[in-house]
Amino acid sequence: MSDYLESKTFCPYPWISVMTQPTGTVSWCCVARDNFKNDDGSMVDLNRGHKIESVWNSNHMKKIRKEMVEGEIVKGCEHCYDLEDMGFPSYRTNYIRDWFEYSGKGDEIHDIIESSINNDYHVDTAPMYLDFRLGNMCNLKCRMCQPQNSSQIQKEYSKIEANDPSSAQFIKDNFTWGQFVDNLTNWEDDPDFLRQVEEWLPGVVKLYFTGGEPTIIERVYWIMEKCVELGIAKDIELVFNSNMTNIQPRFLNLVEQFKNVLMCVSVDAYGHENEYIRGASHWKQVEKNLRKYCASDVIGTLLFSPVIQIYNVLTITKLLDFIESLEIEYGREIFVTFLICDYPTSLDFRNCPDQVREVAAERLEQWLKTSKVLVNRPENVQSINATVKALKENRKDNWRQELITFQKYTNLLDKNRGDDMKEALPELWELMYGN
């Protein structure tokens, strides 16, 4: 393989992937902190009638490809650089592994990259990976989420804005990338968008759906049904990121016609603690659905991907214990990778006071010593060890101010939702505010 694989900034995604945000912006990766720009510097926006195909060989995309091959820092890829600095497996390194080692497409991707280098970074083939967030329809309002990813949060923040403008401005400044997303259209229903998706589908090898909650978004079903209609479903892998609150029979009937299904489980804690973090969820239903997936031969792989944040860093081992019990009971491998909440910045666990950091780190270290099955796979252990390391060694420079913001935000949500952090997370509350 070529030298670009050794570059600390290289990632295969600009050569294989297109991603839509629920807001109608388009990017090359789900964690990129930038979106595609037109030549005049304006944002590509599907709400404004821009065409998704315009990004594939745009000047912005070709610039990104060139920078990655030449080892330059890419604007928008900061999250992966930060994860690697902390010792976490980054999305970038995982993507290199998954696509060059596991997908069976490594040689083909290599040829695409080499051909583009000799063609002003223009890629002649269609994307083989589509990552779609088809609107923000969601049934939950998770504390680390934003209105662009949840229609329930959008409604909640609109209500706060109407009744308490100063609190709304505080949320807008610190928790929403600066906007409440009140200009969304049903861009996912645009005939030109659907036409382009249908044209791309025969070359696709993997489809990723999240949202919102993808199992309740109709256009997700439309795309899956189109794959079945075209006779290509059996050649496509599906990846879903689901909050486990909803399983429809038609969903299982459709996904079983595809090559493989990876279910990423968006659950952040065990029991009532998960209900507090992921507002409007009910643990009884979540556990029922988790067990249904564990017992199913339709779902190929289960991957728990909790978002590690101040709210759950102290008690995440309870969820790990539960995951381990599921693996033992159902006799199937279950994978775990921690997602780091670096936005909203005040929820980042690296802001925790020392007493919380010390207990959380010690608890994770002890859990690794007593784990029966999850500890036997490096994929599960790496992000846990990196979390311990970050708890011991990493501290946000402005962590005291961030904790003030965290407390104000928590109190505001608790008041509006009828929640109580002291009741829901008593140990965390005591360590942070009890003295």
Tab-separated table of C-alpha atoms in Angstrom:
chain	number	residue	atom	x	y	z
A	1	MET	CA	0.000	0.000	0.000
A	2	SER	CA	1.087	3.571	-0.540
A	3	ASP	CA	2.734	5.954	1.899
A	4	TYR	CA	-0.543	7.794	2.534
A	5	LEU	CA	-1.603	4.982	4.890
A	6	GLU	CA	1.182	6.086	7.226
A	7	SER	CA	-0.075	9.676	7.267
A	8	LYS	CA	-1.469	10.832	10.608
A	9	THR	CA	-4.235	12.684	8.789
A	10	PHE	CA	-5.269	10.129	6.158
A	11	CYS	CA	-8.757	8.633	6.214
A	12	PRO	CA	-10.474	6.705	3.393
A	13	TYR	CA	-13.826	8.434	3.816
A	14	PRO	CA	-13.392	11.318	1.326
A	15	TRP	CA	-12.908	8.668	-1.387
A	16	ILE	CA	-15.833	6.429	-0.439
A	17	SER	CA	-18.370	8.247	1.739
A	18	VAL	CA	-21.067	10.915	1.713
A	19	MET	CA	-22.968	11.835	4.867
A	20	THR	CA	-26.082	13.930	5.342
A	21	GLN	CA	-26.876	15.723	8.567
A	22	PRO	CA	-30.511	16.009	9.704
A	23	THR	CA	-30.189	19.741	9.089
A	24	GLY	CA	-29.605	19.201	5.369
A	25	THR	CA	-25.895	19.944	5.426
A	26	VAL	CA	-23.541	17.380	3.887
A	27	SER	CA	-20.155	16.146	5.060
A	28	TRP	CA	-17.633	13.373	4.514
A	29	CYS	CA	-17.847	11.974	8.065
A	30	CYS	CA	-20.265	11.890	10.990
A	31	VAL	CA	-17.754	13.392	13.440
A	32	ALA	CA	-16.303	16.033	11.108
A	33	ARG	CA	-16.622	19.512	12.550
A	34	ASP	CA	-17.091	20.991	9.125
A	35	ASN	CA	-19.504	20.615	6.239
A	36	PHE	CA	-19.078	20.887	2.496
A	37	LYS	CA	-18.828	24.385	1.081
A	38	ASN	CA	-19.696	25.732	-2.344
A	39	ASP	CA	-17.013	27.593	-4.262
A	40	ASP	CA	-18.363	30.911	-2.960
A	41	GLY	CA	-17.828	29.739	0.626
A	42	SER	CA	-21.502	29.162	1.397
A	43	MET	CA	-22.624	25.928	3.009
A	44	VAL	CA	-24.079	23.165	0.867
A	45	ASP	CA	-27.638	22.974	2.198
A	46	LEU	CA	-30.229	20.511	0.931
A	47	ASN	CA	-32.934	22.711	2.484
A	48	ARG	CA	-32.066	25.362	-0.091
A	49	GLY	CA	-32.304	23.042	-3.064
A	50	HIS	CA	-28.600	22.225	-3.330
A	51	LYS	CA	-27.896	18.820	-4.860
A	52	ILE	CA	-26.153	16.099	-2.917
A	53	GLU	CA	-24.205	14.964	-5.977
A	54	SER	CA	-22.500	18.358	-6.108
A	55	VAL	CA	-20.249	17.514	-3.156
A	56	TRP	CA	-18.677	14.329	-4.506
A	57	ASN	CA	-16.037	16.000	-6.658
A	58	SER	CA	-16.403	19.557	-5.440
A	59	ASN	CA	-13.330	21.701	-4.979
A	60	HIS	CA	-13.796	21.379	-1.220
A	61	MET	CA	-13.805	17.558	-1.381
A	62	LYS	CA	-10.772	17.475	-3.675
A	63	LYS	CA	-8.922	19.808	-1.301
A	64	ILE	CA	-9.619	17.443	1.610
A	65	ARG	CA	-8.395	14.443	-0.381
A	66	LYS	CA	-5.190	16.232	-1.326
A	67	GLU	CA	-4.500	17.374	2.247
A	68	MET	CA	-4.952	13.853	3.596
A	69	VAL	CA	-2.612	12.277	1.057
A	70	GLU	CA	0.014	14.925	1.756
A	71	GLY	CA	-0.265	14.549	5.533
A	72	GLU	CA	-1.665	18.029	6.165
A	73	ILE	CA	-4.070	18.865	8.984
A	74	VAL	CA	-7.643	18.792	7.673
A	75	LYS	CA	-10.126	21.359	8.962
A	76	GLY	CA	-13.037	19.420	10.406
A	77	CYS	CA	-11.073	16.338	11.500
A	78	GLU	CA	-10.073	17.713	14.917
A	79	HIS	CA	-12.112	15.182	16.887
A	80	CYS	CA	-10.054	12.249	15.621
A	81	TYR	CA	-6.799	14.087	16.306
A	82	ASP	CA	-7.995	14.771	19.857
A	83	LEU	CA	-9.016	11.149	20.448
A	84	GLU	CA	-5.657	9.887	19.252
A	85	ASP	CA	-3.854	12.355	21.520
A	86	MET	CA	-5.787	10.901	24.482
A	87	GLY	CA	-5.004	7.311	23.478
A	88	PHE	CA	-8.487	6.437	22.258
A	89	PRO	CA	-9.072	4.524	19.034
A	90	SER	CA	-10.183	7.251	16.654
A	91	TYR	CA	-12.811	7.034	13.968
A	92	ARG	CA	-10.022	7.596	11.445
A	93	THR	CA	-7.961	4.592	12.578
A	94	ASN	CA	-11.068	2.419	12.868
A	95	TYR	CA	-12.140	3.363	9.345
A	96	ILE	CA	-8.705	2.454	7.951
A	97	ARG	CA	-8.893	-0.927	9.682
A	98	ASP	CA	-12.504	-1.623	8.704
A	99	TRP	CA	-12.203	-0.667	5.039
A	100	PHE	CA	-8.684	-1.848	4.219
A	101	GLU	CA	-8.612	-5.018	6.339
A	102	TYR	CA	-12.160	-6.241	6.909
A	103	SER	CA	-14.344	-5.033	4.055
A	104	GLY	CA	-12.744	-6.967	1.202
A	105	LYS	CA	-12.629	-3.653	-0.673
A	106	GLY	CA	-9.116	-2.598	0.291
A	107	ASP	CA	-7.516	-3.119	-3.120
A	108	GLU	CA	-10.421	-1.394	-4.858
A	109	ILE	CA	-10.216	1.611	-2.518
A	110	HIS	CA	-6.461	1.751	-3.032
A	111	ASP	CA	-7.001	1.882	-6.795
A	112	ILE	CA	-9.608	4.633	-6.414
A	113	ILE	CA	-7.220	6.732	-4.332
A	114	GLU	CA	-4.256	6.206	-6.673
A	115	SER	CA	-6.388	7.054	-9.685
A	116	SER	CA	-7.651	10.236	-8.017
A	117	ILE	CA	-4.123	11.384	-7.183
A	118	ASN	CA	-3.339	11.298	-10.894
A	119	ASN	CA	-6.618	13.038	-11.778
A	120	ASP	CA	-6.630	16.204	-9.641
A	121	TYR	CA	-8.254	14.167	-6.831
A	122	HIS	CA	-11.375	13.568	-8.903
A	123	VAL	CA	-13.079	10.222	-8.180
A	124	ASP	CA	-14.862	8.653	-11.133
A	125	THR	CA	-16.748	5.996	-9.165
A	126	ALA	CA	-19.808	6.630	-6.988
A	127	PRO	CA	-19.546	6.504	-3.174
A	128	MET	CA	-19.641	2.997	-1.749
A	129	TYR	CA	-20.731	4.126	1.718
A	130	LEU	CA	-23.760	6.321	2.460
A	131	ASP	CA	-24.222	7.655	5.987
A	132	PHE	CA	-27.716	9.134	6.168
A	133	ARG	CA	-29.458	11.086	8.898
A	134	LEU	CA	-32.764	11.708	7.169
A	135	GLY	CA	-34.250	14.413	9.341
A	136	ASN	CA	-34.336	14.880	13.114
A	137	MET	CA	-37.428	12.838	13.999
A	138	CYS	CA	-36.762	11.285	17.394
A	139	ASN	CA	-38.789	10.135	20.373
A	140	LEU	CA	-36.147	11.036	22.996
A	141	LYS	CA	-34.466	14.187	24.304
A	142	CYS	CA	-31.004	13.139	25.437
A	143	ARG	CA	-29.104	15.631	27.568
A	144	MET	CA	-26.015	15.638	25.350
A	145	CYS	CA	-28.023	15.946	22.129
A	146	GLN	CA	-29.138	19.000	20.150
A	147	PRO	CA	-32.316	20.020	18.299
A	148	GLN	CA	-30.765	19.229	14.907
A	149	ASN	CA	-30.731	15.569	15.977
A	150	SER	CA	-33.974	15.385	17.923
A	151	SER	CA	-37.402	16.758	17.111
A	152	GLN	CA	-38.329	16.379	20.800
A	153	ILE	CA	-35.449	18.627	21.872
A	154	GLN	CA	-36.402	21.045	19.103
A	155	LYS	CA	-39.907	21.283	20.591
A	156	GLU	CA	-38.569	21.590	24.133
A	157	TYR	CA	-36.156	24.388	23.274
A	158	SER	CA	-38.808	26.250	21.299
A	159	LYS	CA	-41.014	26.177	24.394
A	160	ILE	CA	-38.159	27.454	26.566
A	161	GLU	CA	-37.473	30.207	24.030
A	162	ALA	CA	-41.083	31.339	24.164
A	163	ASN	CA	-41.271	31.358	27.973
A	164	ASP	CA	-37.720	32.221	29.056
A	165	PRO	CA	-35.645	33.982	26.364
A	166	SER	CA	-32.561	34.405	28.571
A	167	SER	CA	-32.393	30.668	29.315
A	168	ALA	CA	-32.937	29.948	25.647
A	169	GLN	CA	-29.996	32.163	24.739
A	170	PHE	CA	-27.834	30.376	27.317
A	171	ILE	CA	-28.718	27.017	25.718
A	172	LYS	CA	-28.183	28.376	22.225
A	173	ASP	CA	-24.743	29.719	23.137
A	174	ASN	CA	-23.499	26.556	24.828
A	175	PHE	CA	-25.451	23.519	23.650
A	176	THR	CA	-26.676	23.866	20.069
A	177	TRP	CA	-23.782	24.942	17.840
A	178	GLY	CA	-25.364	28.396	18.006
A	179	GLN	CA	-28.827	27.744	16.590
A	180	PHE	CA	-32.165	26.112	17.379
A	181	VAL	CA	-32.656	24.775	13.833
A	182	ASP	CA	-35.983	26.360	12.989
A	183	ASN	CA	-35.510	26.342	9.216
A	184	LEU	CA	-35.703	22.632	8.434
A	185	THR	CA	-37.586	21.421	5.386
A	186	ASN	CA	-38.417	17.864	4.389
A	187	TRP	CA	-35.329	17.811	2.162
A	188	GLU	CA	-35.194	14.021	2.432
A	189	ASP	CA	-38.406	13.845	0.367
A	190	ASP	CA	-37.011	15.945	-2.498
A	191	PRO	CA	-37.370	13.959	-5.770
A	192	ASP	CA	-33.881	14.985	-6.936
A	193	PHE	CA	-32.346	13.706	-3.712
A	194	LEU	CA	-34.206	10.410	-3.983
A	195	ARG	CA	-33.235	10.072	-7.652
A	196	GLN	CA	-29.554	10.507	-6.810
A	197	VAL	CA	-29.755	8.038	-3.945
A	198	GLU	CA	-31.324	5.478	-6.256
A	199	GLU	CA	-28.563	6.058	-8.833
A	200	TRP	CA	-25.856	5.564	-6.203
A	201	LEU	CA	-27.338	2.475	-4.514
A	202	PRO	CA	-26.023	-0.176	-6.984
A	203	GLY	CA	-22.442	0.821	-6.080
A	204	VAL	CA	-23.030	0.929	-2.328
A	205	VAL	CA	-21.592	-1.760	-0.049
A	206	LYS	CA	-22.623	-0.235	3.288
A	207	LEU	CA	-25.523	1.921	4.488
A	208	TYR	CA	-25.501	3.651	7.865
A	209	PHE	CA	-28.663	5.093	9.383
A	210	THR	CA	-29.139	7.215	12.453
A	211	GLY	CA	-31.104	10.371	13.048
A	212	GLY	CA	-33.096	11.141	14.930
A	213	GLU	CA	-34.150	7.605	15.613
A	214	PRO	CA	-33.829	5.719	12.309
A	215	THR	CA	-36.352	2.991	13.102
A	216	ILE	CA	-39.170	5.568	13.042
A	217	ILE	CA	-38.039	7.575	9.982
A	218	GLU	CA	-40.006	6.648	6.876
A	219	ARG	CA	-37.297	7.457	4.315
A	220	VAL	CA	-35.039	4.855	5.965
A	221	TYR	CA	-37.638	2.260	5.049
A	222	TRP	CA	-37.944	3.703	1.547
A	223	ILE	CA	-34.207	3.256	0.935
A	224	MET	CA	-34.186	-0.294	2.304
A	225	GLU	CA	-37.215	-1.202	0.224
A	226	LYS	CA	-35.526	0.302	-2.838
A	227	CYS	CA	-32.491	-1.931	-2.222
A	228	VAL	CA	-34.749	-4.978	-2.086
A	229	GLU	CA	-36.588	-3.848	-5.222
A	230	LEU	CA	-33.286	-3.428	-7.109
A	231	GLY	CA	-32.123	-6.878	-6.011
A	232	ILE	CA	-29.009	-5.528	-4.281
A	233	ALA	CA	-29.947	-5.864	-0.593
A	234	LYS	CA	-28.059	-9.146	-0.241
A	235	ASP	CA	-24.827	-7.345	-1.177
A	236	ILE	CA	-25.190	-4.444	1.267
A	237	GLU	CA	-24.275	-4.232	4.938
A	238	LEU	CA	-26.519	-2.192	7.210
A	239	VAL	CA	-25.461	-0.217	10.261
A	240	PHE	CA	-28.019	1.330	12.591
A	241	ASN	CA	-27.592	3.556	15.595
A	242	SER	CA	-30.709	3.070	17.681
A	243	ASN	CA	-31.883	4.118	21.148
A	244	MET	CA	-33.578	0.715	21.641
A	245	THR	CA	-37.015	2.140	22.330
A	246	ASN	CA	-38.693	0.845	19.201
A	247	ILE	CA	-38.711	-2.398	17.218
A	248	GLN	CA	-41.251	-2.704	14.406
A	249	PRO	CA	-41.937	-6.070	12.725
A	250	ARG	CA	-41.483	-4.457	9.304
A	251	PHE	CA	-38.010	-3.359	10.381
A	252	LEU	CA	-36.913	-6.916	11.165
A	253	ASN	CA	-38.575	-8.227	8.011
A	254	LEU	CA	-36.610	-5.778	5.894
A	255	VAL	CA	-33.192	-5.976	7.505
A	256	GLU	CA	-33.065	-9.757	7.337
A	257	GLN	CA	-32.883	-9.441	3.531
A	258	PHE	CA	-29.523	-7.653	3.732
A	259	LYS	CA	-26.007	-9.080	3.850
A	260	ASN	CA	-25.372	-8.210	7.478
A	261	VAL	CA	-26.717	-5.924	10.180
A	262	LEU	CA	-24.627	-4.122	12.797
A	263	MET	CA	-26.778	-2.644	15.542
A	264	CYS	CA	-25.079	0.168	17.458
A	265	VAL	CA	-26.833	0.446	20.800
A	266	SER	CA	-27.279	4.035	21.998
A	267	VAL	CA	-27.734	3.359	25.693
A	268	ASP	CA	-25.676	5.372	28.169
A	269	ALA	CA	-26.400	3.893	31.566
A	270	TYR	CA	-28.308	1.179	33.380
A	271	GLY	CA	-31.899	1.543	34.521
A	272	HIS	CA	-33.192	4.837	35.852
A	273	GLU	CA	-29.862	6.558	35.175
A	274	ASN	CA	-30.347	5.938	31.456
A	275	GLU	CA	-33.857	7.374	31.697
A	276	TYR	CA	-32.434	10.545	33.261
A	277	ILE	CA	-29.756	11.007	30.573
A	278	ARG	CA	-31.955	9.930	27.667
A	279	GLY	CA	-35.130	11.819	28.481
A	280	ALA	CA	-38.449	10.071	27.708
A	281	SER	CA	-36.857	6.605	27.505
A	282	HIS	CA	-38.192	3.761	29.653
A	283	TRP	CA	-35.685	1.186	30.824
A	284	LYS	CA	-38.199	-1.650	30.934
A	285	GLN	CA	-38.845	-1.261	27.196
A	286	VAL	CA	-35.165	-0.696	26.401
A	287	GLU	CA	-34.138	-3.894	28.170
A	288	LYS	CA	-36.949	-5.850	26.499
A	289	ASN	CA	-35.766	-4.730	23.058
A	290	LEU	CA	-32.119	-5.393	23.895
A	291	ARG	CA	-32.968	-8.938	24.870
A	292	LYS	CA	-34.980	-9.375	21.684
A	293	TYR	CA	-31.957	-8.355	19.623
A	294	CYS	CA	-29.664	-10.605	21.670
A	295	ALA	CA	-31.911	-13.568	20.920
A	296	SER	CA	-32.343	-12.668	17.250
A	297	ASP	CA	-30.430	-14.248	14.390
A	298	VAL	CA	-31.370	-11.276	12.169
A	299	ILE	CA	-28.994	-8.858	13.908
A	300	GLY	CA	-25.456	-9.908	13.077
A	301	THR	CA	-23.463	-7.817	15.545
A	302	LEU	CA	-24.361	-5.836	18.654
A	303	LEU	CA	-22.147	-2.891	19.564
A	304	PHE	CA	-22.855	-0.852	22.666
A	305	SER	CA	-21.618	2.708	22.167
A	306	PRO	CA	-22.393	4.697	25.326
A	307	VAL	CA	-21.577	8.393	25.240
A	308	ILE	CA	-19.219	8.934	28.160
A	309	GLN	CA	-19.995	12.234	29.886
A	310	ILE	CA	-20.175	13.730	33.357
A	311	TYR	CA	-23.604	12.218	33.964
A	312	ASN	CA	-22.476	8.582	33.563
A	313	VAL	CA	-18.694	8.416	34.012
A	314	LEU	CA	-19.082	7.430	37.655
A	315	THR	CA	-21.541	4.580	37.097
A	316	ILE	CA	-20.773	3.312	33.593
A	317	THR	CA	-19.559	0.061	35.160
A	318	LYS	CA	-23.188	-0.776	35.984
A	319	LEU	CA	-23.925	-0.779	32.267
A	320	LEU	CA	-20.783	-2.812	31.577
A	321	ASP	CA	-21.948	-5.398	34.124
A	322	PHE	CA	-25.320	-5.575	32.385
A	323	ILE	CA	-23.732	-5.961	28.948
A	324	GLU	CA	-21.515	-8.734	30.255
A	325	SER	CA	-24.520	-10.526	31.739
A	326	LEU	CA	-26.256	-10.387	28.341
A	327	GLU	CA	-23.264	-11.918	26.589
A	328	ILE	CA	-23.076	-14.738	29.113
A	329	GLU	CA	-26.825	-15.390	29.054
A	330	TYR	CA	-27.273	-15.336	25.276
A	331	GLY	CA	-23.902	-16.773	24.276
A	332	ARG	CA	-23.118	-14.170	21.639
A	333	GLU	CA	-20.222	-11.743	21.378
A	334	ILE	CA	-21.152	-8.187	22.290
A	335	PHE	CA	-18.787	-5.324	21.586
A	336	VAL	CA	-18.324	-2.084	23.490
A	337	THR	CA	-16.761	1.194	22.449
A	338	PHE	CA	-17.015	4.448	24.364
A	339	LEU	CA	-18.005	7.607	22.518
A	340	ILE	CA	-16.553	10.739	24.077
A	341	CYS	CA	-18.871	13.684	24.652
A	342	ASP	CA	-16.705	16.633	23.651
A	343	TYR	CA	-19.751	18.705	22.675
A	344	PRO	CA	-21.551	20.179	24.507
A	345	THR	CA	-18.177	20.991	26.062
A	346	SER	CA	-19.554	21.393	29.581
A	347	LEU	CA	-20.662	17.737	29.607
A	348	ASP	CA	-17.138	16.473	28.823
A	349	PHE	CA	-16.015	14.144	31.635
A	350	ARG	CA	-12.574	15.779	31.588
A	351	ASN	CA	-14.225	18.689	33.416
A	352	CYS	CA	-15.081	16.531	36.431
A	353	PRO	CA	-13.735	17.608	39.834
A	354	ASP	CA	-10.930	15.491	41.259
A	355	GLN	CA	-13.121	13.502	43.646
A	356	VAL	CA	-15.284	12.287	40.760
A	357	ARG	CA	-12.321	11.557	38.491
A	358	GLU	CA	-10.562	9.479	41.144
A	359	VAL	CA	-13.579	7.317	41.969
A	360	ALA	CA	-14.497	6.839	38.310
A	361	ALA	CA	-10.962	5.825	37.303
A	362	GLU	CA	-10.587	3.398	40.195
A	363	ARG	CA	-13.986	1.861	39.469
A	364	LEU	CA	-13.128	1.221	35.822
A	365	GLU	CA	-9.758	-0.248	36.748
A	366	GLN	CA	-11.387	-2.615	39.234
A	367	TRP	CA	-14.022	-3.591	36.686
A	368	LEU	CA	-11.323	-4.617	34.198
A	369	LYS	CA	-9.805	-6.885	36.863
A	370	THR	CA	-13.089	-8.693	37.523
A	371	SER	CA	-14.616	-8.808	34.021
A	372	LYS	CA	-15.332	-12.340	32.824
A	373	VAL	CA	-15.818	-12.020	29.060
A	374	LEU	CA	-15.750	-8.466	27.738
A	375	VAL	CA	-12.177	-8.009	28.906
A	376	ASN	CA	-11.022	-10.821	26.628
A	377	ARG	CA	-11.386	-8.694	23.483
A	378	PRO	CA	-9.003	-5.798	22.863
A	379	GLU	CA	-11.739	-3.854	21.046
A	380	ASN	CA	-13.680	-3.617	24.303
A	381	VAL	CA	-10.738	-2.772	26.532
A	382	GLN	CA	-8.985	-0.051	24.557
A	383	SER	CA	-11.510	2.736	25.046
A	384	ILE	CA	-11.996	1.787	28.728
A	385	ASN	CA	-8.258	2.074	29.345
A	386	ALA	CA	-8.165	5.354	27.440
A	387	THR	CA	-10.991	6.686	29.629
A	388	VAL	CA	-9.018	5.771	32.755
A	389	LYS	CA	-5.957	7.494	31.341
A	390	ALA	CA	-7.961	10.612	30.483
A	391	LEU	CA	-9.489	10.690	33.968
A	392	LYS	CA	-6.027	10.581	35.499
A	393	GLU	CA	-4.109	12.802	33.115
A	394	ASN	CA	-6.377	15.048	31.050
A	395	ARG	CA	-8.021	18.174	32.322
A	396	LYS	CA	-9.823	20.857	30.365
A	397	ASP	CA	-8.156	24.238	30.889
A	398	ASN	CA	-11.423	26.007	31.699
A	399	TRP	CA	-12.992	23.131	33.608
A	400	ARG	CA	-14.189	25.249	36.540
A	401	GLN	CA	-16.207	27.525	34.273
A	402	GLU	CA	-17.502	24.523	32.341
A	403	LEU	CA	-18.765	22.995	35.601
A	404	ILE	CA	-20.688	26.182	36.348
A	405	THR	CA	-22.264	25.921	32.898
A	406	PHE	CA	-22.965	22.222	33.514
A	407	GLN	CA	-24.776	22.952	36.777
A	408	LYS	CA	-26.866	25.742	35.258
A	409	TYR	CA	-27.830	23.548	32.303
A	410	THR	CA	-28.671	20.587	34.543
A	411	ASN	CA	-30.851	22.714	36.807
A	412	LEU	CA	-32.619	24.232	33.802
A	413	LEU	CA	-33.436	20.850	32.244
A	414	ASP	CA	-34.425	19.367	35.595
A	415	LYS	CA	-36.865	22.225	36.164
A	416	ASN	CA	-38.422	21.929	32.698
A	417	ARG	CA	-38.595	18.133	32.728
A	418	GLY	CA	-39.571	17.551	36.350
A	419	ASP	CA	-36.292	15.697	36.945
A	420	ASP	CA	-33.876	15.851	39.876
A	421	MET	CA	-30.171	15.076	39.497
A	422	LYS	CA	-29.865	14.491	43.248
A	423	GLU	CA	-32.509	11.769	43.048
A	424	ALA	CA	-31.407	10.260	39.714
A	425	LEU	CA	-27.625	10.368	40.237
A	426	PRO	CA	-27.224	10.618	44.032
A	427	GLU	CA	-23.582	9.539	44.221
A	428	LEU	CA	-22.487	11.976	41.531
A	429	TRP	CA	-24.495	14.782	43.101
A	430	GLU	CA	-22.968	14.122	46.527
A	431	LEU	CA	-19.412	14.131	45.211
A	432	MET	CA	-19.970	17.315	43.208
A	433	TYR	CA	-22.249	19.347	45.449
A	434	GLY	CA	-22.652	17.577	48.786
A	435	ASN	CA	-19.769	19.194	50.630
